[in-house]
PDB file of C-alpha atoms in Angstrom:
ATOM      1  CA  UNK P  11     100.623  41.983 260.090  1.00 52.00           C
ATOM      2  CA  UNK P  12      97.007  41.697 260.884  1.00 54.00           C
ATOM      3  CA  UNK P  13      95.968  40.984 264.385  1.00 67.00           C
ATOM      4  CA  UNK P  14      93.481  37.712 263.194  1.00 76.00           C
ATOM      5  CA  UNK P  15      94.394  34.702 260.776  1.00 80.00           C
ATOM      6  CA  UNK P  16      91.335  34.225 258.767  1.00 82.00           C
ATOM      7  CA  UNK P  17      93.224  31.376 255.896  1.00 89.00           C
ATOM      8  CA  UNK P  18      95.777  31.403 253.949  1.00 92.00           C
ATOM      9  CA  UNK P  19      96.111  32.577 250.052  1.00 90.00           C
ATOM     10  CA  UNK P  20      97.281  30.289 247.763  1.00 85.00           C
ATOM     11  CA  UNK P  21      98.261  32.972 245.254  1.00 87.00           C
ATOM     12  CA  UNK P  22      99.526  36.436 244.924  1.00 89.00           C
ATOM     13  CA  UNK P  23      97.390  39.346 245.162  1.00 91.00           C
ATOM     14  CA  UNK P  24      97.472  42.259 243.412  1.00 92.00           C
ATOM     15  CA  UNK P  25      95.629  45.280 244.937  1.00 91.00           C
ATOM     16  CA  UNK P  26      97.101  47.925 243.413  1.00 94.00           C
ATOM     17  CA  UNK P  27      93.448  48.927 242.044  1.00 95.00           C
ATOM     18  CA  UNK P  28      91.474  48.674 245.162  1.00 94.00           C
ATOM     19  CA  UNK P  29      89.708  45.267 246.731  1.00 93.00           C
ATOM     20  CA  UNK P  30      90.032  42.383 245.149  1.00 91.00           C
ATOM     21  CA  UNK P  31      87.831  38.660 246.187  1.00 91.00           C
ATOM     22  CA  UNK P  32      90.492  36.460 246.879  1.00 90.00           C
ATOM     23  CA  UNK P  33      89.957  32.308 247.831  1.00 91.00           C
ATOM     24  CA  UNK P  34      91.069  31.197 251.083  1.00 92.00           C
ATOM     25  CA  UNK P  35      92.569  28.047 252.722  1.00 95.00           C
ATOM     26  CA  UNK P  36      90.701  27.598 255.972  1.00 94.00           C
ATOM     27  CA  UNK P  37      91.714  24.224 256.532  1.00 96.00           C
ATOM     28  CA  UNK P  38      93.775  21.771 255.230  1.00 96.00           C
ATOM     29  CA  UNK P  39      97.557  20.286 254.839  1.00 97.00           C
ATOM     30  CA  UNK P  40     100.225  22.954 253.759  1.00 95.00           C
ATOM     31  CA  UNK P  41     103.501  20.888 252.357  1.00 96.00           C
ATOM     32  CA  UNK P  42     106.333  24.028 253.590  1.00 93.00           C
ATOM     33  CA  UNK P  43     108.955  22.129 251.611  1.00 94.00           C
ATOM     34  CA  UNK P  44     107.154  23.027 248.352  1.00 94.00           C
ATOM     35  CA  UNK P  45     107.322  26.965 249.862  1.00 93.00           C
ATOM     36  CA  UNK P  46     109.680  30.056 249.840  1.00 93.00           C
ATOM     37  CA  UNK P  47     111.550  30.051 252.874  1.00 93.00           C
ATOM     38  CA  UNK P  48     110.145  33.452 253.503  1.00 93.00           C
ATOM     39  CA  UNK P  49     106.135  31.993 253.801  1.00 90.00           C
ATOM     40  CA  UNK P  50     107.831  29.221 255.470  1.00 92.00           C
ATOM     41  CA  UNK P  51     109.079  31.294 258.672  1.00 92.00           C
ATOM     42  CA  UNK P  52     105.611  32.747 258.709  1.00 90.00           C
ATOM     43  CA  UNK P  53     103.639  29.745 258.397  1.00 90.00           C
ATOM     44  CA  UNK P  54     105.200  27.900 261.455  1.00 90.00           C
ATOM     45  CA  UNK P  55     105.229  31.993 263.085  1.00 91.00           C
ATOM     46  CA  UNK P  56     101.310  31.366 262.977  1.00 91.00           C
ATOM     47  CA  UNK P  57     100.248  27.749 263.296  1.00 89.00           C
ATOM     48  CA  UNK P  58      99.043  28.134 266.374  1.00 90.00           C
ATOM     49  CA  UNK P  59      96.313  31.358 264.573  1.00 90.00           C
ATOM     50  CA  UNK P  60      95.359  28.248 262.557  1.00 92.00           C
ATOM     51  CA  UNK P  61      93.947  25.238 263.553  1.00 92.00           C
ATOM     52  CA  UNK P  62      92.939  23.660 261.095  1.00 95.00           C
ATOM     53  CA  UNK P  63      95.693  24.108 259.184  1.00 95.00           C
ATOM     54  CA  UNK P  64      98.523  21.500 259.456  1.00 95.00           C
ATOM     55  CA  UNK P  65     102.196  21.839 258.194  1.00 94.00           C
ATOM     56  CA  UNK P  66     103.731  19.629 256.662  1.00 94.00           C
ATOM     57  CA  UNK P  67     107.394  19.045 255.539  1.00 93.00           C
ATOM     58  CA  UNK P  68     107.490  16.028 253.072  1.00 91.00           C
TER      59      UNK P  68
END
């Protein structure tokens, strides 16, 4: 896992053929109830490293 988190990717990215340009969320709200359980666990574990991204459960 990366040592510093810059944001959250909103879609899967295929980097098999090399680097890709992507958009990331650096601030905003994520509804944890609408994410997969493994993604939810990662978000909760990294919550302190993403002060401008708020995780809600609605």
